[in-house]
Every structure is written in structure tokens, then in C-alpha cells.
GROMACS .gro file of C-alpha atoms in nm:
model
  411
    1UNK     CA    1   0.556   2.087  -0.381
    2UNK     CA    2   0.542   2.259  -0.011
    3UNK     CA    3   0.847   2.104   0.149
    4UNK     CA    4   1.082   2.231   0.387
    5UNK     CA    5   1.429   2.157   0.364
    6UNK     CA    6   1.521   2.147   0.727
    7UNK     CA    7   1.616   1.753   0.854
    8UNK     CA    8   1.365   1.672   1.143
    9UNK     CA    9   1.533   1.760   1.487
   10UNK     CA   10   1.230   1.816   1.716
   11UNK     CA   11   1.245   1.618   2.009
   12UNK     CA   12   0.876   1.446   2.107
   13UNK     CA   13   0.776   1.306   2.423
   14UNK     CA   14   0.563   0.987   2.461
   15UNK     CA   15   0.283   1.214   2.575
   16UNK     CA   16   0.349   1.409   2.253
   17UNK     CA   17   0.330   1.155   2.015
   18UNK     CA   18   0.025   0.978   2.204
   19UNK     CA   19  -0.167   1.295   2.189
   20UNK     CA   20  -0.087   1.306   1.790
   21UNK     CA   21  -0.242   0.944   1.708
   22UNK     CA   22  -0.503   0.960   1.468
   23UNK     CA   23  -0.433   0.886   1.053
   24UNK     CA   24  -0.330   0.557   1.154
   25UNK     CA   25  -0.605   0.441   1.377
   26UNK     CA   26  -0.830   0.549   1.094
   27UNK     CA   27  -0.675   0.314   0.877
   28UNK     CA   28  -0.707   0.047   1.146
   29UNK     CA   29  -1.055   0.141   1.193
   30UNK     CA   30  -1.076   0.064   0.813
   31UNK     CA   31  -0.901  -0.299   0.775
   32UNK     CA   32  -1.045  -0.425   1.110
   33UNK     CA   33  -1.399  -0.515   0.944
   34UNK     CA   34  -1.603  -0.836   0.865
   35UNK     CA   35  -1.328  -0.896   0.621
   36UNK     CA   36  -1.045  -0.942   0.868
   37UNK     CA   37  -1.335  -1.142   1.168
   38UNK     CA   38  -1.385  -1.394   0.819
   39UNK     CA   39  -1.061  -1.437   0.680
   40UNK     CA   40  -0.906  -1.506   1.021
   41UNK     CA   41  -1.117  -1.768   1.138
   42UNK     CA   42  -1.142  -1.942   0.860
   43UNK     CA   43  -0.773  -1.986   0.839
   44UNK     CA   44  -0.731  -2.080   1.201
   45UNK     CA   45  -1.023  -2.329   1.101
   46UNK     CA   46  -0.865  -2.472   0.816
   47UNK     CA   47  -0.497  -2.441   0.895
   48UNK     CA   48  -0.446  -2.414   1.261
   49UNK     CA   49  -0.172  -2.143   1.302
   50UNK     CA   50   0.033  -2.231   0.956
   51UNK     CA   51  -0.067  -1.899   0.788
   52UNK     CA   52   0.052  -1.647   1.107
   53UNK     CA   53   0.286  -1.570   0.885
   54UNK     CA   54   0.067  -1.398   0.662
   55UNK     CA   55  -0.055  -1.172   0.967
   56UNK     CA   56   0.294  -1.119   1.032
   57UNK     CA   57   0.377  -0.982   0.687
   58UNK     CA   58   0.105  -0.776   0.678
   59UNK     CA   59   0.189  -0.620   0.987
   60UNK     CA   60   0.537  -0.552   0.838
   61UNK     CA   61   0.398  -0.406   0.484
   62UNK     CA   62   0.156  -0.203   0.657
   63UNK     CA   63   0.407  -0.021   0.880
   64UNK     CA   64   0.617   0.004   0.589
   65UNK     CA   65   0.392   0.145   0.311
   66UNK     CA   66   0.198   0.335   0.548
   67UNK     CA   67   0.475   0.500   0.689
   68UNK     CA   68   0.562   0.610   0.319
   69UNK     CA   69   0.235   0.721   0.265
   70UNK     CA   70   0.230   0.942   0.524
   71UNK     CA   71   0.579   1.102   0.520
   72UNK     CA   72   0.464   1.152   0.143
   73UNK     CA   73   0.150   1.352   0.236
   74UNK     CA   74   0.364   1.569   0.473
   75UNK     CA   75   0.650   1.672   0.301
   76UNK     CA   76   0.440   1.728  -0.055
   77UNK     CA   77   0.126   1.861   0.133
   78UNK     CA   78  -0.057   1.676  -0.122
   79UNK     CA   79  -0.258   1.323  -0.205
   80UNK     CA   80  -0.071   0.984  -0.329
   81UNK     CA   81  -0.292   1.062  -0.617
   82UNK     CA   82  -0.206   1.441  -0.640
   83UNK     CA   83   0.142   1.315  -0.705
   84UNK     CA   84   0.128   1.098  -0.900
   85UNK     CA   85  -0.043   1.306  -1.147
   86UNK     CA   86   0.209   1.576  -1.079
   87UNK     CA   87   0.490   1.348  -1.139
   88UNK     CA   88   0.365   1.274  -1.484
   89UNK     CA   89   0.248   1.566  -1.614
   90UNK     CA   90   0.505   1.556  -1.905
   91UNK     CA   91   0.507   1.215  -2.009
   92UNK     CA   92   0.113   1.224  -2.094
   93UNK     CA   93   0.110   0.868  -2.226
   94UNK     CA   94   0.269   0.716  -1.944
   95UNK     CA   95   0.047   0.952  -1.703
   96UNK     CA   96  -0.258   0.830  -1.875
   97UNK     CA   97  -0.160   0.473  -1.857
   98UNK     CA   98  -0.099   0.510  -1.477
   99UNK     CA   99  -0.410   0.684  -1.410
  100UNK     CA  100  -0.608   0.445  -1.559
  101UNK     CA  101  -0.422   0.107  -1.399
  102UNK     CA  102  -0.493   0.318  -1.054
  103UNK     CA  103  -0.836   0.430  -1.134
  104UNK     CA  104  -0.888   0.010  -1.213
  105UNK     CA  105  -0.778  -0.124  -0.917
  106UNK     CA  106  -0.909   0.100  -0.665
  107UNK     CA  107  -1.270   0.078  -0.838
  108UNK     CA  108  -1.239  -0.293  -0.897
  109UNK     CA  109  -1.142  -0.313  -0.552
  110UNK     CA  110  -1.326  -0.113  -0.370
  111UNK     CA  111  -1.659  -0.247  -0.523
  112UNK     CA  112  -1.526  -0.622  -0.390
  113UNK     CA  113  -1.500  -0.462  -0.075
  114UNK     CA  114  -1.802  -0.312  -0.076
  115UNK     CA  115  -2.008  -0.588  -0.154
  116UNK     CA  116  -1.778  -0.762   0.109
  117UNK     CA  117  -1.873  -0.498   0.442
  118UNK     CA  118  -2.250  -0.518   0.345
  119UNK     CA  119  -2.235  -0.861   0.331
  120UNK     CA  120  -2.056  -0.886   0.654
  121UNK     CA  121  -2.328  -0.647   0.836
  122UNK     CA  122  -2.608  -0.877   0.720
  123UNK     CA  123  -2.451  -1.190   0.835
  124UNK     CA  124  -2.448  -1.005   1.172
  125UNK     CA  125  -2.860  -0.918   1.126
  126UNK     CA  126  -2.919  -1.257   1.029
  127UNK     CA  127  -2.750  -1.400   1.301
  128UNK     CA  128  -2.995  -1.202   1.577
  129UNK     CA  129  -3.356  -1.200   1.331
  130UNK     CA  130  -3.345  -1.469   1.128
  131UNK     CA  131  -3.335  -1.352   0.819
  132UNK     CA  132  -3.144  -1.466   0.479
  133UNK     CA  133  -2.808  -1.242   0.442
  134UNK     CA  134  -2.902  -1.223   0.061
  135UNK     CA  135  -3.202  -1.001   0.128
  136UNK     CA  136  -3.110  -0.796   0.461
  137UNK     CA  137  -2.699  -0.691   0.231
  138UNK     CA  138  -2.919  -0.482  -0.042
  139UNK     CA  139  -3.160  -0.353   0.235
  140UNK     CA  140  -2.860  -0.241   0.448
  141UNK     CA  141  -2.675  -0.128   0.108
  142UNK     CA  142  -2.953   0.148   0.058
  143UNK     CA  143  -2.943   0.229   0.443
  144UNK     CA  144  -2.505   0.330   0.335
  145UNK     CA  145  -2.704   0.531   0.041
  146UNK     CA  146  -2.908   0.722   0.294
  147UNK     CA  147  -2.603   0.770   0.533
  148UNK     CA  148  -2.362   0.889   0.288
  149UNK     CA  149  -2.621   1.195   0.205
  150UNK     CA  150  -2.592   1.296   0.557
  151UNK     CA  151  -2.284   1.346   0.652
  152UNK     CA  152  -2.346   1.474   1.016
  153UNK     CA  153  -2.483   1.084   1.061
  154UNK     CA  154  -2.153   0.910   0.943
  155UNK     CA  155  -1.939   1.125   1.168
  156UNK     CA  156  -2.190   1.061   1.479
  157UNK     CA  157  -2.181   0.640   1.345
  158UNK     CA  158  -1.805   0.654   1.375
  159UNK     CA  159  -1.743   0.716   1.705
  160UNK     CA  160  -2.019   0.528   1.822
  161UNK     CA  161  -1.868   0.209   1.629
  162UNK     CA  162  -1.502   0.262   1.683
  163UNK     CA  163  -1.596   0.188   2.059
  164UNK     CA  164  -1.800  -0.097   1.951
  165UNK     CA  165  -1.534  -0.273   1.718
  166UNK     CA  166  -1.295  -0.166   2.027
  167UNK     CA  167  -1.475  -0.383   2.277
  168UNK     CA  168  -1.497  -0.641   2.020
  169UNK     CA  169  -1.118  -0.673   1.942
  170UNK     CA  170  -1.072  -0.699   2.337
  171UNK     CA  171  -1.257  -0.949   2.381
  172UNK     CA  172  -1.051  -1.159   2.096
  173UNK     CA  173  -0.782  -1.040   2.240
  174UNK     CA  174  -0.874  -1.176   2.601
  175UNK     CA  175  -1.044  -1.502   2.445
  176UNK     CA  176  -0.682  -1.562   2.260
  177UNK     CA  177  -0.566  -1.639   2.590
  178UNK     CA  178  -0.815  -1.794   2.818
  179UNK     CA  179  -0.832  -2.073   2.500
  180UNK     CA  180  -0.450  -2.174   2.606
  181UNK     CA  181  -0.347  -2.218   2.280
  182UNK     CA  182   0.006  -2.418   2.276
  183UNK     CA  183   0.263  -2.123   2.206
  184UNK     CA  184   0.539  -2.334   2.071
  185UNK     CA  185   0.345  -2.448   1.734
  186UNK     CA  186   0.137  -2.056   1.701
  187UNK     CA  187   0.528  -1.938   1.711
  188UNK     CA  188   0.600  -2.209   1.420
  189UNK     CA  189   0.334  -2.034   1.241
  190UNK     CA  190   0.564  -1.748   1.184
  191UNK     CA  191   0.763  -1.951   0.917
  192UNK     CA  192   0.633  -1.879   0.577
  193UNK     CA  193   0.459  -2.219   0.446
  194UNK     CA  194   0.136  -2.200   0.204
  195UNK     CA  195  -0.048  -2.549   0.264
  196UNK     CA  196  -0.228  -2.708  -0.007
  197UNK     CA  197  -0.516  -2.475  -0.145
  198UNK     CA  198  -0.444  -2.256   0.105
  199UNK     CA  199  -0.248  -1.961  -0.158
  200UNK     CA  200  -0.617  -1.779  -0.200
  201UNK     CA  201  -0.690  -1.813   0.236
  202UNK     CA  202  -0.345  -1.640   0.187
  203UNK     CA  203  -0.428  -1.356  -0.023
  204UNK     CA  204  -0.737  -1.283   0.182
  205UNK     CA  205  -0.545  -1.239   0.466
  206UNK     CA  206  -0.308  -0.999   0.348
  207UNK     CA  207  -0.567  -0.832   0.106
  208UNK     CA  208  -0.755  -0.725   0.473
  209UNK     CA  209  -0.455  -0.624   0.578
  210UNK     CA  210  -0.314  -0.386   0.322
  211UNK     CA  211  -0.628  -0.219   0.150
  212UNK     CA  212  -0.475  -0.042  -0.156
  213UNK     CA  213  -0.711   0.265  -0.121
  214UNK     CA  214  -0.583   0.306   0.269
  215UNK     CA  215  -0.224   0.410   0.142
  216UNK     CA  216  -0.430   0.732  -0.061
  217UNK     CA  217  -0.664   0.787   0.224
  218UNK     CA  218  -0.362   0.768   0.462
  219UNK     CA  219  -0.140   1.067   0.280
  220UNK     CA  220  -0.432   1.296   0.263
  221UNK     CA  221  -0.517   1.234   0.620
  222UNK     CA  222  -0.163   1.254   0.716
  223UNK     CA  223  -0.140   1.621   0.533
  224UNK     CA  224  -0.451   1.757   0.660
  225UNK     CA  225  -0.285   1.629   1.013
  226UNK     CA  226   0.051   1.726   1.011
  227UNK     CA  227   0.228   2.047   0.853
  228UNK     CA  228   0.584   1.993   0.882
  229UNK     CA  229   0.857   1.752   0.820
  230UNK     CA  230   0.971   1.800   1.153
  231UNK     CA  231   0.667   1.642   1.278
  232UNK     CA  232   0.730   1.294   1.054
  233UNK     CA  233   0.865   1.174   1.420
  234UNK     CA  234   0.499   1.171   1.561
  235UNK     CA  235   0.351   1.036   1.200
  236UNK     CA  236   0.620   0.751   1.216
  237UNK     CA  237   0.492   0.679   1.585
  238UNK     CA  238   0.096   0.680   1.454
  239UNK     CA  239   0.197   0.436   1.166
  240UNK     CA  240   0.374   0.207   1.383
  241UNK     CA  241   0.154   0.154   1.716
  242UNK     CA  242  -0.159   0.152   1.502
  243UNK     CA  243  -0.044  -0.106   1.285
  244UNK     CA  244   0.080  -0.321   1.562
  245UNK     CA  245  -0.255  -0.311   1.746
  246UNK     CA  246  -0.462  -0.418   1.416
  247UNK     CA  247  -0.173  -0.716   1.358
  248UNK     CA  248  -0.242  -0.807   1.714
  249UNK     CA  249  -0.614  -0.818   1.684
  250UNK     CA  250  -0.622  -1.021   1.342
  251UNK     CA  251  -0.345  -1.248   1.484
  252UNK     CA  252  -0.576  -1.296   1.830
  253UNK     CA  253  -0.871  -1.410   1.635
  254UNK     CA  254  -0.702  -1.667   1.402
  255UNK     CA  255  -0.513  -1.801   1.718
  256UNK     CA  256  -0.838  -1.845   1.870
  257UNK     CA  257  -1.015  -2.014   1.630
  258UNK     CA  258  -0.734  -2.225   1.557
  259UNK     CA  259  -0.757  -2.356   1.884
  260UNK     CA  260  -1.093  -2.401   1.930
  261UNK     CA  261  -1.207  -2.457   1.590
  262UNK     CA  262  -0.983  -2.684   1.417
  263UNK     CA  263  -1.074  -2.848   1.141
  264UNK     CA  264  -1.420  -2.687   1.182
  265UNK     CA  265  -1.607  -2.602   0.857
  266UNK     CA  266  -1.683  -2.229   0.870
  267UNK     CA  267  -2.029  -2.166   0.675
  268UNK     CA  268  -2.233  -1.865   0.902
  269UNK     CA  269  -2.218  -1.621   1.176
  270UNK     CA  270  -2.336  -1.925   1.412
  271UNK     CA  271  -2.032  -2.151   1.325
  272UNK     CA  272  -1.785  -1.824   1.357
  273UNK     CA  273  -1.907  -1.786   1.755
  274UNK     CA  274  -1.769  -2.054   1.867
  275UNK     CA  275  -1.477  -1.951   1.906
  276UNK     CA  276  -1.594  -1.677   2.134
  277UNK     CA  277  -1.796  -1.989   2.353
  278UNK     CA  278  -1.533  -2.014   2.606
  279UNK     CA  279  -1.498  -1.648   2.724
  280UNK     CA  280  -1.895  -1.571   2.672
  281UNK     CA  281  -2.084  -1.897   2.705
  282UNK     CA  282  -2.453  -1.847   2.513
  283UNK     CA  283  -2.385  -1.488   2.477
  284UNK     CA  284  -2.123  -1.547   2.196
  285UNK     CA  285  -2.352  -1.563   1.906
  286UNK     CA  286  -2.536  -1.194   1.988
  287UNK     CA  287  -2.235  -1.064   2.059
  288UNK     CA  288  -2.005  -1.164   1.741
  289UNK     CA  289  -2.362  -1.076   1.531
  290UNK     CA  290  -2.302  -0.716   1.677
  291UNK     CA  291  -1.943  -0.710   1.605
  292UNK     CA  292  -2.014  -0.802   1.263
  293UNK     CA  293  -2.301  -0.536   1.266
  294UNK     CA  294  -2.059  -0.241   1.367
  295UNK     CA  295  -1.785  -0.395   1.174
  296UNK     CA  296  -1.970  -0.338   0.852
  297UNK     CA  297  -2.094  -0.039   0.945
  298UNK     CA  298  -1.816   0.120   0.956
  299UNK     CA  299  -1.603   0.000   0.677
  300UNK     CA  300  -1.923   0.026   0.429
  301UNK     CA  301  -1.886   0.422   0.520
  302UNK     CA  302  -1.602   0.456   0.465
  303UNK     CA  303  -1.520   0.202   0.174
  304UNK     CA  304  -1.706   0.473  -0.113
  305UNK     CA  305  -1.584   0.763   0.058
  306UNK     CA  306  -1.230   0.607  -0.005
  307UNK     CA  307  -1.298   0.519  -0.379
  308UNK     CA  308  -1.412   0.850  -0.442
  309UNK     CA  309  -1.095   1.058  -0.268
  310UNK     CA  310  -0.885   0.849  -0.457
  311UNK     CA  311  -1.034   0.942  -0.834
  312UNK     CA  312  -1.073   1.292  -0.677
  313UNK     CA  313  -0.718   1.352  -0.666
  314UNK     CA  314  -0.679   1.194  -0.972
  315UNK     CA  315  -0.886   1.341  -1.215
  316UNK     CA  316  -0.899   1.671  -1.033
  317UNK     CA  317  -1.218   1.711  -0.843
  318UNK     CA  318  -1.343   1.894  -0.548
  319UNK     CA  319  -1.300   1.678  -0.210
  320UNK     CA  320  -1.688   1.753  -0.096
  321UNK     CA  321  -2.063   1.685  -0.216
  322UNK     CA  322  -2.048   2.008  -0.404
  323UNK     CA  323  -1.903   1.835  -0.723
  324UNK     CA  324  -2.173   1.611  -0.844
  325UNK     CA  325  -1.864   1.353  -0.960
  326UNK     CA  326  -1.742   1.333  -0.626
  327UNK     CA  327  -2.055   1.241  -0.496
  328UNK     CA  328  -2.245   1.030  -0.764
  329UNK     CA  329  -1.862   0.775  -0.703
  330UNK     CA  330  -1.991   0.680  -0.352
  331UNK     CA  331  -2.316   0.592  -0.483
  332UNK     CA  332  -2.194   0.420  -0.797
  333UNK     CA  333  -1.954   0.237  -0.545
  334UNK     CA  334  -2.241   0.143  -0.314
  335UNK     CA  335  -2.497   0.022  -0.583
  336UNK     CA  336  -2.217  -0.205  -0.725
  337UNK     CA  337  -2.153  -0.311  -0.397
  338UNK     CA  338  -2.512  -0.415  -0.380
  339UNK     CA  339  -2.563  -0.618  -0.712
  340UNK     CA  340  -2.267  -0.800  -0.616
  341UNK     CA  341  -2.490  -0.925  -0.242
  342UNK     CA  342  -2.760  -1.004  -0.448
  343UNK     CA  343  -2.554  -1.246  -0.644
  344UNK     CA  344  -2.693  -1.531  -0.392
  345UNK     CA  345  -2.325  -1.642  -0.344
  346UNK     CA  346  -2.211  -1.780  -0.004
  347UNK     CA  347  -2.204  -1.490   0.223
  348UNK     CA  348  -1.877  -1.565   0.353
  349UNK     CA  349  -1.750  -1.669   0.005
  350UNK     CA  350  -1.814  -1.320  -0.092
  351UNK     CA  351  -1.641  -1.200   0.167
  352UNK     CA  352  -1.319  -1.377   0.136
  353UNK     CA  353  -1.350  -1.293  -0.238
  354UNK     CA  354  -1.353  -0.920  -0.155
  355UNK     CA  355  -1.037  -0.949   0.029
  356UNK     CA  356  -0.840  -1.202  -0.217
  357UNK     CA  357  -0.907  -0.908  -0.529
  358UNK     CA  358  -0.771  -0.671  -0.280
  359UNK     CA  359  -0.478  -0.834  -0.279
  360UNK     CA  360  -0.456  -0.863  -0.620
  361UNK     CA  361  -0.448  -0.509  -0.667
  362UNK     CA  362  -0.241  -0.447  -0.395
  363UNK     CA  363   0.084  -0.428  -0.612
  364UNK     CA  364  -0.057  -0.182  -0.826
  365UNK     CA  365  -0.080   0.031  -0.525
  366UNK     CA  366   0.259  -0.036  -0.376
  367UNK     CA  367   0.407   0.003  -0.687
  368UNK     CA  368   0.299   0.358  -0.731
  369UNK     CA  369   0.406   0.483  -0.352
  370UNK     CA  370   0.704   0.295  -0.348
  371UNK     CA  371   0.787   0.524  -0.690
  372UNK     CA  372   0.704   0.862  -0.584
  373UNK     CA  373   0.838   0.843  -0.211
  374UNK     CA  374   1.201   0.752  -0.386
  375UNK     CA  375   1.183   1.059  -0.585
  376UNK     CA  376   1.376   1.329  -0.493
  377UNK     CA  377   1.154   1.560  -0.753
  378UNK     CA  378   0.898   1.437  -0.506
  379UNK     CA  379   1.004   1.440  -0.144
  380UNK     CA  380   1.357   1.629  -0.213
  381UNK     CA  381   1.616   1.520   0.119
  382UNK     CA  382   1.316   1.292   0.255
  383UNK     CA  383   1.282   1.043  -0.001
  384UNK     CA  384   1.324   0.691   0.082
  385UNK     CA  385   1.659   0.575   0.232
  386UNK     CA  386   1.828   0.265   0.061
  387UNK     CA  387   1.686   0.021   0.370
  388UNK     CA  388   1.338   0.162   0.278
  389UNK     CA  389   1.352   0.096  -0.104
  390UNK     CA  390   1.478  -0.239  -0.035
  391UNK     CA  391   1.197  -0.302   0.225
  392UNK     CA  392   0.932  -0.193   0.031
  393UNK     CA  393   1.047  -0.391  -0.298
  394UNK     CA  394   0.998  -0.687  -0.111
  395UNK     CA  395   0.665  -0.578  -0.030
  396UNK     CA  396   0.616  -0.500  -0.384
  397UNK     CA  397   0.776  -0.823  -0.508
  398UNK     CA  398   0.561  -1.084  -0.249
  399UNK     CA  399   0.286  -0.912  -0.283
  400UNK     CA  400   0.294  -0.965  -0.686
  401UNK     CA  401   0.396  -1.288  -0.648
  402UNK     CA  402   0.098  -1.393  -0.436
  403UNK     CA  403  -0.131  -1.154  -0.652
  404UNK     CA  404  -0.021  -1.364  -0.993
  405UNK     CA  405  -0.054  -1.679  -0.773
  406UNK     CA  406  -0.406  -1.622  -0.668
  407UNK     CA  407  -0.493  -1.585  -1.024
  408UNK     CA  408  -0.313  -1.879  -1.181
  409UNK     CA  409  -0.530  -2.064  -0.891
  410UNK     CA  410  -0.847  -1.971  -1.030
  411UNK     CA  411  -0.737  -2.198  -1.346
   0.00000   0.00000   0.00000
């Protein structure tokens, strides 16, 4: 374990700690996909502003188990995963047991949202050419196969469609308001209160929200970013700001299409513009299609690459193309991803289906971070203080409770 022992004492300006923003917006980048544009409306649809909540909480969890994952990755220099094998190493039954329960729900996952960001992408091209979802989501899926072999492409794709998805959560953002939604009842949304049939809408929600496979990618990224435990400070800022701008953006669209949408039946890319109607006029439909489109794009890269860094750390392989494990993972990831758009399933079922198993998994995840971040044979004097165990328990302990629920539903 590289760890210093000194207590952070560095003092950071604003500047500072704007200038050091990066493993968080990355994760933001990640969440903020088709997945998050879907499960939003169709909850402001359905229930108005009831589930806020839900946005709320997931604003909370991801602040809170982000925030672990990255002081993890800085004090340890090393992976969730890393650790987690390290912490086990002499308990070889339990460390097998954990490895495989990990290995489950991050492939199980990740597949779900796999087949969930092609599918959103080819709503998106269907929307502007016409053309069934079912058949452009494995086109498009072979298209991620081409751009995962050329790595130079994704990084190029990235920037180009983190200014996309930018202007596209501004314009939410601004829509939220020209709508006039009434204030009083979206602030009545904040009390917790699941609706009839609404426990899976619920799930979805958070599932976009907290992607178990962001908490690994977020302690490696937060390693390779940051050497020191004196620099948790500017981490801590990252984790926090970043969060709060995805929370806003997911709340802004279900505000929106709870007031303009209510009681709407959600079904296509069409019936998801309309919410955009009174801020773009005829221009809503192209421009939601492209959202979708860069959206997709982005999450489908990085969605395998994800997957892969996760089982890397676990099982002990090289983080590049170089180890033939590594990289056959992203395409296994992708192809599943694409069997499960050819299912001919409701695109945005699919969708919403990708998110709810996410959140399934989620306590898996939490479980596991909440563990090793307590440890002092992990993170020595910067383990979790008493307010942070007890904060990310109830993480732990809702998130379970909504995971179980979502499955007794399905019965």
C-alpha cells in the first residue's frame, strides 16, 4: 500500500481545485447517457415530480461513494479491484467468493448497459432516417467494435461528444425553466413516496445514477490523477461539483417533462421531444435525436472499456490491448450488448431495463467500497470517519432494499 501518513494540511484555492476537475466529470460524462434522457422523462411522464426524490438520493450516494472511491485510489495508489484482492489474499475462499459476486455484477451489468447505450444511439438515428431501432442498435454495435480497435478515434469521439451532451444538458437545463413548472409541488417531490408500480421507474433512476462499474473506474482514475493524500482536498471538490451538475441535469429533464408531459405515454424518440417543443419549436425532434446520438456514443465507449478495467484488476491483467484478455472483454461486452438489441424488445423498454439491473447490482458494489475504505489495513489514518460509515450504510441498506424490491416486482 503507498500511503503517506501525513493528515492533509495543504491549503487550495478555488482556482486550484477548478484547475484539478477531471475523474469526476468522467464519471458524469458516463451516467449522463440515453439511460438517464429515458428514465427521466418517463418518470416525469408517469409521475409528475413524485420520484425527485430518487434524483435526490442519487445525488447524495454518488457524492458519497464516489468520494470513497477516490480517496481509496489515492491513499492505496491502487484499483477498488486491486484491493479488494489484496485485502483477501489470505482468506482464499472468501476472496474467491468476492471475486466472483464482483466479476457477476459488473458483467451482468455492464452487458444491460450496453445493450441499453446502443439502443439509445439508434433511437436517435431512427428518429432523423427513418429507420427501425432494432436494425440500426446491431449496425451501430459493430461501428463500437471498430472504434474500440482504434483507440486514437475514441479519444478524438470524446471530446467532440462531451461538448455535444454539454449543449444538450443546457438546453434541459434552460427548458426546465421557460416550462414554469409550479415549484411548490417539484419541492414536494423531495419526500420519499414510491407510487403504485412505480418501485422499478425507481430503480432505473437510481441505477443511471450510481453505475456500479463508475466507483472502479473512478479510483483508478483518481490514482493515475492525484499522488498524495494531501491532495484528497481537490479530489473531494471534483466528486462533489461533478456530481451536483449531473443531479441537476437529470433533475431538469424529469421536471420538464413532468410539466409538459404529464400523463403522456412515452413510446419513441418523437414522443420524448416534446418536452423540448417549448424552447425549440420544430427543431426539438433533430435535436433530442442528436443528443441521443452523442449520448450513446459516448457511454457505449466507454461502457466495455469499464467492464474490462474492472476484471483487469481483478484477475490480474495488463490495463492495455497488449493482453489479448483485456481486449477480447470489450468485445465480448459489445457483442452481448448487441444480441440483447436484436431481441426486438421495446427500445425504450430495454433501456429502462438496463438501468433497473444496474441497480440491482448496485449493492454489490457499495458493499465492497464501503468495506475496504473502513479498513485501516487499507487506507491506515484515512479510512472512513464514523459519519461516513453511517452515510454510506444507508446507501448500502436503500439501495438493497430497492434492489430486492425490484426483483420481488418481477413476480
Amino acid at each position: 500500500m503507498a500511503e503517506k501518513t501525513n493528515t492533509p494540511t495543504k491549503k487550495y484555492t478555488l482556482k486550484d481545485k477548478i484547475k484539478a476537475m477531471g475523474p469526476g466529470l468522467l464519471v458524469v460524462g458516463s451516467f449522463i447517457g440515453p439511460g438517464t434522457v429515458t428514465s427521466s422523462t418517463r418518470a416525469g411522464a408517469a409521475y409528475g415530480y413524485q420520484l425527485l426524490w430518487c434524483v435526490v438520493f442519487s445525488v447524495i450516494a454518488v457524492i458519497i461513494m464516489q468520494g470513497m472511491a477516490a480517496r481509496l485510489g489515492i491513499v492505496t495508489q491502487n484499483g477498488l479491484a486491486e484491493n479488494l484482492v489484496t485485502e483477501f489474499k489470505n482468506r482464499p475462499a472468501l476472496r474467491t467468493f468476492m471475486v466472483a459476486l464482483v466479476s457477476a455484477a459488473i458483467i451482468l451489468g455492464g452487458v444491460a448497459y450496453m445493450s441499453g447505450d446502443l439502443t439509445g444511439t439508434a433511437i436517435g438515428i431512427s428518429a432523423l432516417t427513418g429507420v427501425p431501432s432494432r436494425i440500426i442498435a446491431p449496425i451501430w454495435g459493430v461501428c463500437i467494435l471498430f472504434l474500440n480497435a482504434h483507440q486514437n478515434a475514441i479519444k478524438w469521439l470524446e471530446k467532440l461528444l462531451t461538448v455535444c451532451v454539454s449543449v444538450m444538458a443546457v438546453v434541459f437545463c434552460v427548458t426546465m425553466f421557460v416550462v414554469k413548472p409550479n415549484w411548490g409541488e417539484v419541492l414536494q417531490g423531495v419526500i420519499p413516496t414510491v407510487p403504485g408500480g412505480a418501485i422499478m421507474t425507481c430503480v432505473a433512476l437510481i441505477g443511471t445514477t450510481v453505475v456500479p462499474y463508475n466507483l472502479f473506474i473512478h479510483a483508478t482514475s483518481s490514482r493515475q490523477t492525484w499522488k498524495d493524500p494531501e491532495q484528497i482536498p481537490l479530489a473531494e471538490f471534483d466528486v462533489r461539483c461533478s456530481m451536483v451538475i449531473g443531479g441537476f441535469i437529470t433533475g431538469a429533464v424529469m421536471i420538464t417533462a413532468g410539466t409538459v408531459m404529464r400523463g403522456m405515454e412515452v413510446n419513441s424518440a418523437i414522443d420524448m421531444a416534446a418536452q423540448l417543443e417549448p424552447l425549440l419549436g420544430n427543431l426539438s425532434v433533430p435535436f433530442l435525436a442528436v443528443g441521443l446520438i452523442c449520448a450513446g456514443i459516448s457511454s457505449a465507449v466507454i461502457t466495455p472499456l469499464g467492464v474490462s478495467y474492472v476484471l483487469a484488476g481483478l484477475f490480474g491483467w495488463k490495463l492495455d490491448r497488449s493482453d489479448k484478455r483485456y481486449f477480447f472483454t470489450n468485445i465480448a461486452i459489445v457483442l452481448c450488448g448487441i444480441v440483447g438489441t436484436a431481441t426486438g424488445f421495446n427500445p425504450l423498454t430495454i433501456i429502462m431495463a438496463a438501468q433497473a439491473v444496474n441497480g440491482v447490482f448496485l449493492p454489490v458494489s457499495v458493499f465492497v467500497l464501503l468495506y475496504l475504505a473502513s479498513r485501516s489495513s487499507v487506507m491506515g489514518k484515512h479510512k472512513n470517519k464514523p459519519y461516513q460509515v453511517i452515510l454510506g450504510t444507508a446507501v448500502f441498506v436503500i439501495s438493497l432494499i430497492i434492489g430486492v424490491s425490484s426483483v420481488v416486482s418481477l413476480f
